[in-house]
Short mmCIF file of C-alpha atoms in Angstrom, two decimals:
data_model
loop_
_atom_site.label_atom_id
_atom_site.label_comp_id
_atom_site.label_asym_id
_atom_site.label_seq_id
_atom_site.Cartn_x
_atom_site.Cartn_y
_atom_site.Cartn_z
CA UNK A 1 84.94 111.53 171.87
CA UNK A 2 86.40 108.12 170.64
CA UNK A 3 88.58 107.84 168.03
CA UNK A 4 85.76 105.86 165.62
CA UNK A 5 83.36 109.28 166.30
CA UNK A 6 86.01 111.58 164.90
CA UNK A 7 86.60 109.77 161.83
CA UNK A 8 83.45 111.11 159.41
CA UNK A 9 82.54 110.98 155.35
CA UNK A 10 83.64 114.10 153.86
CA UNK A 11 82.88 114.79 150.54
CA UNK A 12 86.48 115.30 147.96
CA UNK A 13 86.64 116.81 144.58
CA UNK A 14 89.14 114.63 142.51
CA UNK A 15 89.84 115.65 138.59
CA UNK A 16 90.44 112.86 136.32
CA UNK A 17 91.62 113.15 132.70
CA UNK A 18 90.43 110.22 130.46
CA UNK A 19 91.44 109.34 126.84
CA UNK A 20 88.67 107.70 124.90
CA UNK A 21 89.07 106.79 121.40
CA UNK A 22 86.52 107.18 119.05
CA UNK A 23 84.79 104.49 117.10
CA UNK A 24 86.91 105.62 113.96
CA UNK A 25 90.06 105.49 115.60
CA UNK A 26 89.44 102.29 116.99
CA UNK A 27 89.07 100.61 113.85
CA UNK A 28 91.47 102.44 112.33
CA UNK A 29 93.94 101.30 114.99
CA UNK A 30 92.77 97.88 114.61
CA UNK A 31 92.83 97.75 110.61
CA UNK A 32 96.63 99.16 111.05
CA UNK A 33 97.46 95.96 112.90
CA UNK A 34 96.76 93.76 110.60
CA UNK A 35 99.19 91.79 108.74
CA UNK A 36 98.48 91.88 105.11
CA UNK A 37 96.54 87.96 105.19
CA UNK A 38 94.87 89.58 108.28
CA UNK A 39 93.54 92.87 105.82
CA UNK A 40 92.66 90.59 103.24
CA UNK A 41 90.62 88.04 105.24
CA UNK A 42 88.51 91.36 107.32
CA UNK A 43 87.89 92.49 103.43
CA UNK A 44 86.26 89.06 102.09
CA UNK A 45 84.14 88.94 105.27
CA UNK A 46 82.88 92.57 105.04
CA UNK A 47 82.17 91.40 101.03
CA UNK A 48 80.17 88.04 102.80
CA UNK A 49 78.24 89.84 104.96
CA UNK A 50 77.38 92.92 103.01
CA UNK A 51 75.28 92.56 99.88
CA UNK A 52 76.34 95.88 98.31
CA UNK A 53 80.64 94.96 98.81
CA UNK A 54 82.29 93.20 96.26
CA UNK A 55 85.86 91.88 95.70
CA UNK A 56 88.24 92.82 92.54
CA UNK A 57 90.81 90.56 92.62
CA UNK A 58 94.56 91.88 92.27
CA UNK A 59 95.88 91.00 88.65
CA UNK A 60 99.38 90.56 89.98
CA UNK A 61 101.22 87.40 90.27
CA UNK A 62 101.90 85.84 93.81
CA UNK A 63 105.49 85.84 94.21
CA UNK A 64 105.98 85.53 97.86
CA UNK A 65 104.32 84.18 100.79
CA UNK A 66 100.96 83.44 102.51
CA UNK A 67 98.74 80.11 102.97
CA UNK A 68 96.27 79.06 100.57
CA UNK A 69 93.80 76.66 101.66
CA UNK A 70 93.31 73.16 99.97
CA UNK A 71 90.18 72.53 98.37
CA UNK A 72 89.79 69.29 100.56
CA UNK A 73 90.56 68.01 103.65
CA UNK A 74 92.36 69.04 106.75
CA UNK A 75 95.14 71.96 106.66
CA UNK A 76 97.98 71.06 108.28
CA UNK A 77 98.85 75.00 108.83
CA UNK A 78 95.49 75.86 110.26
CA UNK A 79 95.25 73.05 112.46
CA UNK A 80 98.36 74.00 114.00
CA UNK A 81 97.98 77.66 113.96
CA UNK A 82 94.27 77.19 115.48
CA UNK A 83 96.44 75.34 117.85
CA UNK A 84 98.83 78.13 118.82
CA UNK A 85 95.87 80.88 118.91
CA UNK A 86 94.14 78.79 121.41
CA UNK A 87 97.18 78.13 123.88
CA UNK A 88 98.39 80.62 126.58
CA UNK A 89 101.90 81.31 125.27
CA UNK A 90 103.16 84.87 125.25
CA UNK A 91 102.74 86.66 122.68
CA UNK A 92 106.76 86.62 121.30
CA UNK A 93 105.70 83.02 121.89
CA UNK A 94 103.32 82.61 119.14
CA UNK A 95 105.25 84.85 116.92
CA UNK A 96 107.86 82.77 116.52
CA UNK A 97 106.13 79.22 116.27
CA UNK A 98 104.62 80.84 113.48
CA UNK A 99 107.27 81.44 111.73
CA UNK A 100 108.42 77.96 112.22
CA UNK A 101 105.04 76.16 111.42
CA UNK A 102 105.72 77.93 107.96
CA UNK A 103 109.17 76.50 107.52
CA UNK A 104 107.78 72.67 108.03
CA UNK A 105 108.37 70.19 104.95
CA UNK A 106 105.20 68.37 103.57
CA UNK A 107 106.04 65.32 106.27
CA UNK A 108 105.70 67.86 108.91
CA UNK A 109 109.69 67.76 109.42
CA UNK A 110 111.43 71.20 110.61
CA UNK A 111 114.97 70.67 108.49
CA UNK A 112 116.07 73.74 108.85
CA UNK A 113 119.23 75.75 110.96
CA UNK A 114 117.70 77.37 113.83
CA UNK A 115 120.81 80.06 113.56
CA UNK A 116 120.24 80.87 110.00
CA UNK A 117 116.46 81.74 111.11
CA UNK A 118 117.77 83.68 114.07
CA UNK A 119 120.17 85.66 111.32
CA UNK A 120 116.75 86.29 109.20
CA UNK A 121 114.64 87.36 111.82
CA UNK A 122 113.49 89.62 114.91
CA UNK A 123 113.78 86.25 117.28
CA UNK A 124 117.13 85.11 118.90
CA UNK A 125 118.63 81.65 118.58
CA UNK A 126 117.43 80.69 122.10
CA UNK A 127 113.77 81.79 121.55
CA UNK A 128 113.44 80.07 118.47
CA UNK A 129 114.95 76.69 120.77
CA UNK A 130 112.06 77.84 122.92
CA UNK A 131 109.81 77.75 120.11
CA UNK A 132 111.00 74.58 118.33
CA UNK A 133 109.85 73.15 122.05
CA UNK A 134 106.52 74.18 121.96
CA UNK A 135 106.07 73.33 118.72
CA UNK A 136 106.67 69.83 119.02
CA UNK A 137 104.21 70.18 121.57
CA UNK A 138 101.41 70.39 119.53
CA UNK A 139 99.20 67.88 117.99
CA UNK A 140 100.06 65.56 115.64
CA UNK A 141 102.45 64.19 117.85
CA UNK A 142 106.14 64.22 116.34
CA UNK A 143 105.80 66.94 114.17
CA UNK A 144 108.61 69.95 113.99
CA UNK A 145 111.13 66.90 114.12
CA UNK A 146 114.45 67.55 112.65
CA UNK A 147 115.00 63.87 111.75
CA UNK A 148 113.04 60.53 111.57
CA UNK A 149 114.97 59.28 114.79
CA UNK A 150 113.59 62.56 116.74
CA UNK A 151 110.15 62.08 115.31
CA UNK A 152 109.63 59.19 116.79
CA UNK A 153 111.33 59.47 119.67
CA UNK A 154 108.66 62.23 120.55
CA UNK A 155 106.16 59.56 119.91
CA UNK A 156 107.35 56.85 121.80
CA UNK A 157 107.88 59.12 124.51
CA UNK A 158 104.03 59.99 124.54
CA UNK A 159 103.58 56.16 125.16
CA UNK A 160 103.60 55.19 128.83
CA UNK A 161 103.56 51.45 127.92
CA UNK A 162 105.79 51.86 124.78
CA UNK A 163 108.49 49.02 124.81
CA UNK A 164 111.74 49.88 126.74
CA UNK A 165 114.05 48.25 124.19
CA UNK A 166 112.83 50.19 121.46
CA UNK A 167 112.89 53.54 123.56
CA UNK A 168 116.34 52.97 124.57
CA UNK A 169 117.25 52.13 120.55
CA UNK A 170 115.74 55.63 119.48
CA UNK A 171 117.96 57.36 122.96
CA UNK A 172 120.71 56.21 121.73
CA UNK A 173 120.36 56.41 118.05
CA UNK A 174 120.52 53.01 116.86
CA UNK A 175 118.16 53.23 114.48
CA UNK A 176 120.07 52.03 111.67
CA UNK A 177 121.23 49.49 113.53
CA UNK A 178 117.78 48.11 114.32
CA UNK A 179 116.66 48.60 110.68
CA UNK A 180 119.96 46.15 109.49
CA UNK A 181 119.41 43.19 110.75
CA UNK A 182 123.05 42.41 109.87
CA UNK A 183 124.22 44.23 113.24
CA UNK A 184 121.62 42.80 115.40
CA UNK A 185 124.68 40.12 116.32
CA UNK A 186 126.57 42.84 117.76
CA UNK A 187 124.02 44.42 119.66
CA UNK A 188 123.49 44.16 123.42
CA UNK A 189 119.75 42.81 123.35
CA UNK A 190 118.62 39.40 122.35
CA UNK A 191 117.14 38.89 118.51
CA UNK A 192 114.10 38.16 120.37
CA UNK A 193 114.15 41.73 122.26
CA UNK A 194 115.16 43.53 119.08
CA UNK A 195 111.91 41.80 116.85
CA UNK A 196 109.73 43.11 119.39
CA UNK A 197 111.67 46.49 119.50
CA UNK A 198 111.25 46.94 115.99
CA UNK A 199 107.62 45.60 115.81
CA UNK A 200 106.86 48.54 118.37
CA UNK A 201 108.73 51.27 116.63
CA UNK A 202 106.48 50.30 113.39
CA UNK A 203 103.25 51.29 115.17
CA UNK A 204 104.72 54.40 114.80
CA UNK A 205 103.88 57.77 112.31
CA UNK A 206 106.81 58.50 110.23
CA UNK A 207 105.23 61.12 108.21
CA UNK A 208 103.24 63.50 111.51
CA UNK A 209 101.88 65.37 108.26
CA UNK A 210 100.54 61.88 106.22
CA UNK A 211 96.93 62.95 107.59
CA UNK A 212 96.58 66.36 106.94
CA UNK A 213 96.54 68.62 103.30
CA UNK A 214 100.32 70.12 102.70
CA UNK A 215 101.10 69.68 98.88
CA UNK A 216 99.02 71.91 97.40
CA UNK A 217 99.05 74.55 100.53
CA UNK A 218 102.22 76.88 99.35
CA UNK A 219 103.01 79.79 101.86
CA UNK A 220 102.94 83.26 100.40
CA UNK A 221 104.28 86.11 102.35
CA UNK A 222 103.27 89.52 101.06
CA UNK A 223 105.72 92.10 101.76
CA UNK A 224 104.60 95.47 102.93
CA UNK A 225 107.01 97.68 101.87
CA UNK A 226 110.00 97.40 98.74
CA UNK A 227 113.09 99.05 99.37
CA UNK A 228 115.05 99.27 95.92
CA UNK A 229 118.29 100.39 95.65
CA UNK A 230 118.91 101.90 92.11
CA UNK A 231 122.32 103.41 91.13
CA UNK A 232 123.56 103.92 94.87
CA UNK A 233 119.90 105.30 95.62
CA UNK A 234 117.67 104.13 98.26
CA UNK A 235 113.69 104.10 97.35
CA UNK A 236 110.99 102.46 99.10
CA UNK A 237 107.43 101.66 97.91
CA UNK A 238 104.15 99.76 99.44
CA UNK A 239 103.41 96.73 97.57
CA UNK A 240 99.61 96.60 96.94
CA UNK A 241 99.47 94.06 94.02
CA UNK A 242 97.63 91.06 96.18
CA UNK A 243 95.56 93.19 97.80
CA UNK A 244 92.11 93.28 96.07
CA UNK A 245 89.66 95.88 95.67
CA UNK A 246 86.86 96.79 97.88
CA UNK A 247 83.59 98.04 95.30
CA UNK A 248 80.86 99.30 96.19
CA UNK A 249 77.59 99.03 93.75
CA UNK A 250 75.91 102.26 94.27
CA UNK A 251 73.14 101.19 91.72
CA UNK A 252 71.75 98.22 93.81
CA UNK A 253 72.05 100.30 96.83
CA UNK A 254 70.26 103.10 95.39
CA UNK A 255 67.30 101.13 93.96
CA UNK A 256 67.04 98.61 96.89
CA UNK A 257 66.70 101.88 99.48
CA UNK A 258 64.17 103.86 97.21
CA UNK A 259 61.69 100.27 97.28
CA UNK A 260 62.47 99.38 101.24
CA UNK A 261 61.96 101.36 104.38
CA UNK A 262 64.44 100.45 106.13
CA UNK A 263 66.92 103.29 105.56
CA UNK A 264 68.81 102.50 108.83
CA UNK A 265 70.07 99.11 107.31
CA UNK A 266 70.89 100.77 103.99
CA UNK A 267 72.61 103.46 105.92
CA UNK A 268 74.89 101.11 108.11
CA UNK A 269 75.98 98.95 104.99
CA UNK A 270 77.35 101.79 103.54
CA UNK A 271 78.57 102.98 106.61
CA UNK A 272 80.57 99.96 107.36
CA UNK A 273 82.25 99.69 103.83
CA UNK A 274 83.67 103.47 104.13
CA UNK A 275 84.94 102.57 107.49
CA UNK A 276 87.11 100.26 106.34
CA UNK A 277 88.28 101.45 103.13
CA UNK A 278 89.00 104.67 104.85
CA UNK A 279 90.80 102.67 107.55
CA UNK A 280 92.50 100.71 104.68
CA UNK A 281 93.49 104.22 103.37
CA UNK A 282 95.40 105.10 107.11
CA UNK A 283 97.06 102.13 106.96
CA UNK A 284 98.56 102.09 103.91
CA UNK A 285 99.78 105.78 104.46
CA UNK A 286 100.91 105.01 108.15
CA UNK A 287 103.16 101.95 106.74
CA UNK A 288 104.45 104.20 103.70
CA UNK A 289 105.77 107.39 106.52
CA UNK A 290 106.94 104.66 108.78
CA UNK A 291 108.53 103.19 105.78
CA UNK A 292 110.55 106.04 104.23
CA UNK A 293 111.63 107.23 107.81
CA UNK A 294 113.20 103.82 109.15
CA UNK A 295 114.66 103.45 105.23
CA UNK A 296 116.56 106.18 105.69
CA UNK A 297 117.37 105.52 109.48
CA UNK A 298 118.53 102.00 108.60
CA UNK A 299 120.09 103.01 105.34
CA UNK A 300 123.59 101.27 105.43
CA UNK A 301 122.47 98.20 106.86
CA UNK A 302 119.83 98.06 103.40
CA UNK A 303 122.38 98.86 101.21
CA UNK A 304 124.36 96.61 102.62
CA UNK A 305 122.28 93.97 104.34
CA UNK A 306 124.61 93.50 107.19
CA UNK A 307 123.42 93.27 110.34
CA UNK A 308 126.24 95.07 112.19
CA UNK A 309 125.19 97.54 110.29
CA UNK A 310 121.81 98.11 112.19
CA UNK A 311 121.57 101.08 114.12
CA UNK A 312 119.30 100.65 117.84
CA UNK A 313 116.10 102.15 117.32
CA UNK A 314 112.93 102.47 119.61
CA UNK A 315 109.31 103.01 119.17
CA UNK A 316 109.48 106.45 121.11
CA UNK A 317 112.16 107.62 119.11
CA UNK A 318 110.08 106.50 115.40
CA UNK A 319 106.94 107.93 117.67
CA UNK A 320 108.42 110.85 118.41
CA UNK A 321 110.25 111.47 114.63
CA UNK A 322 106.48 110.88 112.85
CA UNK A 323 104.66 113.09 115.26
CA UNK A 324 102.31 109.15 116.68
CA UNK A 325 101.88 107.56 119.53
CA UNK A 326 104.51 104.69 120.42
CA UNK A 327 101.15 102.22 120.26
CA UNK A 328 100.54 103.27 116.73
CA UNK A 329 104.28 102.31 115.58
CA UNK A 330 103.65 99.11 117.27
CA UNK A 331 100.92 98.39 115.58
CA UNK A 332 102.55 99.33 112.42
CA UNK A 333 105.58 96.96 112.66
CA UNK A 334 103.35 94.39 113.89
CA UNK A 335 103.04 91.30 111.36
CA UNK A 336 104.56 93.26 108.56
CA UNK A 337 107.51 92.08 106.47
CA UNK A 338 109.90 94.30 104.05
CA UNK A 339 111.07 93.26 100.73
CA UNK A 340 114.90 94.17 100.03
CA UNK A 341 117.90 93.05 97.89
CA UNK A 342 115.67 90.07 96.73
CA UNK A 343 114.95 89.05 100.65
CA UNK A 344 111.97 89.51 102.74
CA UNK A 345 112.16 89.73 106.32
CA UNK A 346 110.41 91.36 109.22
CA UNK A 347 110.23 95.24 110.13
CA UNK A 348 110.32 94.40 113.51
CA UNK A 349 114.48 93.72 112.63
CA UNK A 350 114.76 97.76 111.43
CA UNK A 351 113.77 98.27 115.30
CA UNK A 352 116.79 96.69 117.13
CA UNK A 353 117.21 97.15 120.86
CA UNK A 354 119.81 99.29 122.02
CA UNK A 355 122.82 97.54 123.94
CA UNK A 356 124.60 101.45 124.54
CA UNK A 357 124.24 104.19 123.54
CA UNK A 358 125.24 104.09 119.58
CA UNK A 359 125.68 100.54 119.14
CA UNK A 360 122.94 97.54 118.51
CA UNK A 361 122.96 93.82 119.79
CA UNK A 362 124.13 93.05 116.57
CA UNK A 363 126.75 95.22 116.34
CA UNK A 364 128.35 94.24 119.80
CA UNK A 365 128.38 90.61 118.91
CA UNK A 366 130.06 91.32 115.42
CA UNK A 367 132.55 93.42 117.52
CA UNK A 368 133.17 90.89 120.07
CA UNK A 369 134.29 88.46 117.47
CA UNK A 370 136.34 90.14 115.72
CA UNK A 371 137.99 91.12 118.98
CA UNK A 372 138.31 87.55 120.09
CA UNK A 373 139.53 86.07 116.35
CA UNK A 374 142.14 88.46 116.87
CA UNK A 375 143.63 87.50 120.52
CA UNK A 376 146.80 85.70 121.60
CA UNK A 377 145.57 82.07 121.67
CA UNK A 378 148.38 81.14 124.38
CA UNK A 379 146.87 84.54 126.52
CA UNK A 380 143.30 85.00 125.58
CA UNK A 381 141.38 87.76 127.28
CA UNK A 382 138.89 87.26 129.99
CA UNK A 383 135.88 88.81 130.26
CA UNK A 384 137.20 91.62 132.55
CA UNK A 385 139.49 92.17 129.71
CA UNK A 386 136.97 92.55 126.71
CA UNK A 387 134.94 95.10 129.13
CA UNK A 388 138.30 97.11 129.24
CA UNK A 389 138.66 97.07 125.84
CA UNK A 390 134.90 97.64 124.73
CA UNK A 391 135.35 100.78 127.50
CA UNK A 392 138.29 101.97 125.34
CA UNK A 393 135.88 102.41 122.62
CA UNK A 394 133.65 104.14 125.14
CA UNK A 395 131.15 101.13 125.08
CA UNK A 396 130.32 100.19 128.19
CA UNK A 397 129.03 96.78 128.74
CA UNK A 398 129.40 94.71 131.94
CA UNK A 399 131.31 91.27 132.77
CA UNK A 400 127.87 89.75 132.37
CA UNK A 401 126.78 91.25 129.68
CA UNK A 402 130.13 89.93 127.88
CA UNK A 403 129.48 86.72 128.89
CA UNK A 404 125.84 86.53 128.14
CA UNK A 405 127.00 87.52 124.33
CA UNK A 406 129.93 84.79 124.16
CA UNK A 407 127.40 81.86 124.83
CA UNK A 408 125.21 83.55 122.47
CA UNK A 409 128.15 83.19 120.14
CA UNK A 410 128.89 79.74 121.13
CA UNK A 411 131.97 81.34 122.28
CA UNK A 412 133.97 79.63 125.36
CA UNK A 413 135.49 81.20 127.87
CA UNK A 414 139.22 82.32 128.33
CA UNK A 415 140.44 79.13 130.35
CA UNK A 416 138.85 77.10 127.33
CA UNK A 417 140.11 79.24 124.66
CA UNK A 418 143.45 78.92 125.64
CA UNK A 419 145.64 77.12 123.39
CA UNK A 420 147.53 73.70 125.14
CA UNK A 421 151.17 73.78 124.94
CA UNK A 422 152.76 71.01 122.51
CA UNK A 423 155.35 68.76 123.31
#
């Protein structure tokens, strides 16, 4: 008998254990995901599309932070957001051009410090550098510039025909220079070369924004949660004021379904508004547990809004401490911000990632400066050194890890540090 003959179909029993979630959950899950515009926006469409849904708007004042539309023409915010949902990028990606589309001026300029925005949210320095970059990817070309010289740089640099003189000009920032023609005597390039420069530089957009709606398009973040601290006392609370109020008109729905047959469209209107109110309903208590438990995890930084103060915390651990899956927590923290101390910032910082095991990112950069402030400038300590000091403390970190915080911090290393001798 070959060996082909011998080899035969036999029949094997094989027990598989599935999870399938039920159409409740689902939309529960979904609904807990949203941020609070997100909520909002699935409310006014249920109210659109269902005849017996209507709207109460909230009474309370905006205070804080989400985009209104203009009543005409083009918004600069959704056309780059539209934009960003469209494109590839992961999702940390998106997340954090967001947040910088948001921070643009109304000429489409990004004038703000990339490390203050690091300090305020869940993204580092370099992926907000990242971000910045793929922002001023986007279309209109030149926006997210810091500066004029930058904005148009980016332009001219679009331009495969755009004239050399006036590209090197904006390289080397001479753009005062070219806009005085005073200096033009001390430049290197003929008057001739610098007219034609500057005729090409003024086909240019200063203002990437000029075309699109920014004035009257304010940004209003709602906070989920308020943490107020009251006589030494730490108390949080879910903010609810802009969120309006889904009604139901029973009447209508009675009297339309007692003249029509078709009870299975009455049925599934109804249906559809207690799915989401009840889903609303989850949410809102999900956010509140998750809330009080991570308030009183993260207590001292709070109270003290220091970020060395953050303790590491994961998703299993919160998962574990609230009885949920680590998927539900995720979905919790996702999009949400916390109001504290007259700031608002994202939940996602009350989850820092753990560096060891009792000390956060932030808290090992805070320690490794004041560690390195307080060195012998004429002996400062290498990165071998730090590690044997950190291990002291029973931290233990690794010569790369040490030296992938010190760039972080801007901080050179020992052979740079060390202090010349004088004369």
């Amino acid at each position: 008998m070959t060996r082909l003959q011998k080899m035969v179909l036999k029949p094997k029993e094989q027990l598989v254990t599935r999870l399938f979630l039920s159409p409740k959950l689902k939309q529960n899950l979904t609904v807990l995901s949203y941020s609070t515009y997100d909520l909002i926006n699935a409310m006014k469409e249920l109210s659109l599309s269902n005849p017996f849904v209507s709207l109460r708007e909230p009474k309370g004042e905006m205070q804080n932070l989400e985009w209104l539309r203009a009543p005409e023409g083009e918004n600069l915010i959704d056309h780059l957001l539209m934009q960003v949902n469209l494109s590839d990028w992961h999702n940390w990606e998106k997340s954090a051009v967001k947040v910088l589309i948001y921070l643009l001026d109304k000429d489409g300029y990004l004038r703000v410090d990339l490390a203050k925005i690091a300090e305020q949210t869940e993204f580092s320095l370099e992926k907000l550098t990242r971000a910045k970059d793929l922002l001023q990817s986007l279309d209109p070309c030149g926006i997210g510039a810091a500066d004029l010289t930058e904005c148009l740089l980016q332009q001219a640099m679009q331009k495969a025909d755009f004239n050399p003189v006036a590209l090197e000009i904006l390289l080397d920032n001479q753009l005062e220079m070219l806009a005085d023609p005073k200096q033009w005597p001390n430049s290197k390039f003929s008057i001739s070369e610098l007219n034609d420069a500057l005729a090409s530089i003024q086909t240019l957009d200063p203002t990437p924004a000029s075309d699109y709606v920014v004035e009257n398009n304010i940004q209003y973040l709602f906070p989920d949660l308020i943490y107020r601290i009251t006589d030494g006392r730490l108390t949080v609370e879910s903010y609810q004021t802009q969120i309006p109020e889904m009604v139901f008109d029973e009447k209508a729905y009675h009297e339309l379904k007692e003249q029509s047959d078709e009870n299975k469209y009455f049925s599934e209107q109804k249906q559809h508004y207690l799915e989401l109110k009840n889903a609303i309903v989850e949410r809102q208590k999900t956010i509140m547990r998750l809330g009080k438990y991570v308030g009183k995890f993260q207590r001292n930084f709070l109270t003290t809004m220091q970020r060395r103060e953050l303790k590491p915390l994961g998703l299993k651990e919160a998962a574990q401490a609230l009885g949920l899956a680590p998927s539900t927590i995720s979905r919790a923290i996702k999009d949400k911000y916390i109001q504290c101390q007259n700031k608002i910032f994202s939940l996602k910082m009350l989850f820092p990632r753990e560096v060891t095991t009792d000390l956060s990112q932030a808290r090992i950069e805070y320690d490794l400066q004041q560690i390195i402030k307080k060195e012998d400038a004429r002996a400062p300590l290498s990165d071998q050194q730090l590690v044997e000091i950190f291990a002291k403390h029973d931290v233990t970190l690794s010569r790369r890890v040490i030296a992938k915080y010190r760039k972080k911090l801007n901080i050179p290393n020992s052979y740079s540090r060390k202090a010349k001798p004088t004369d």
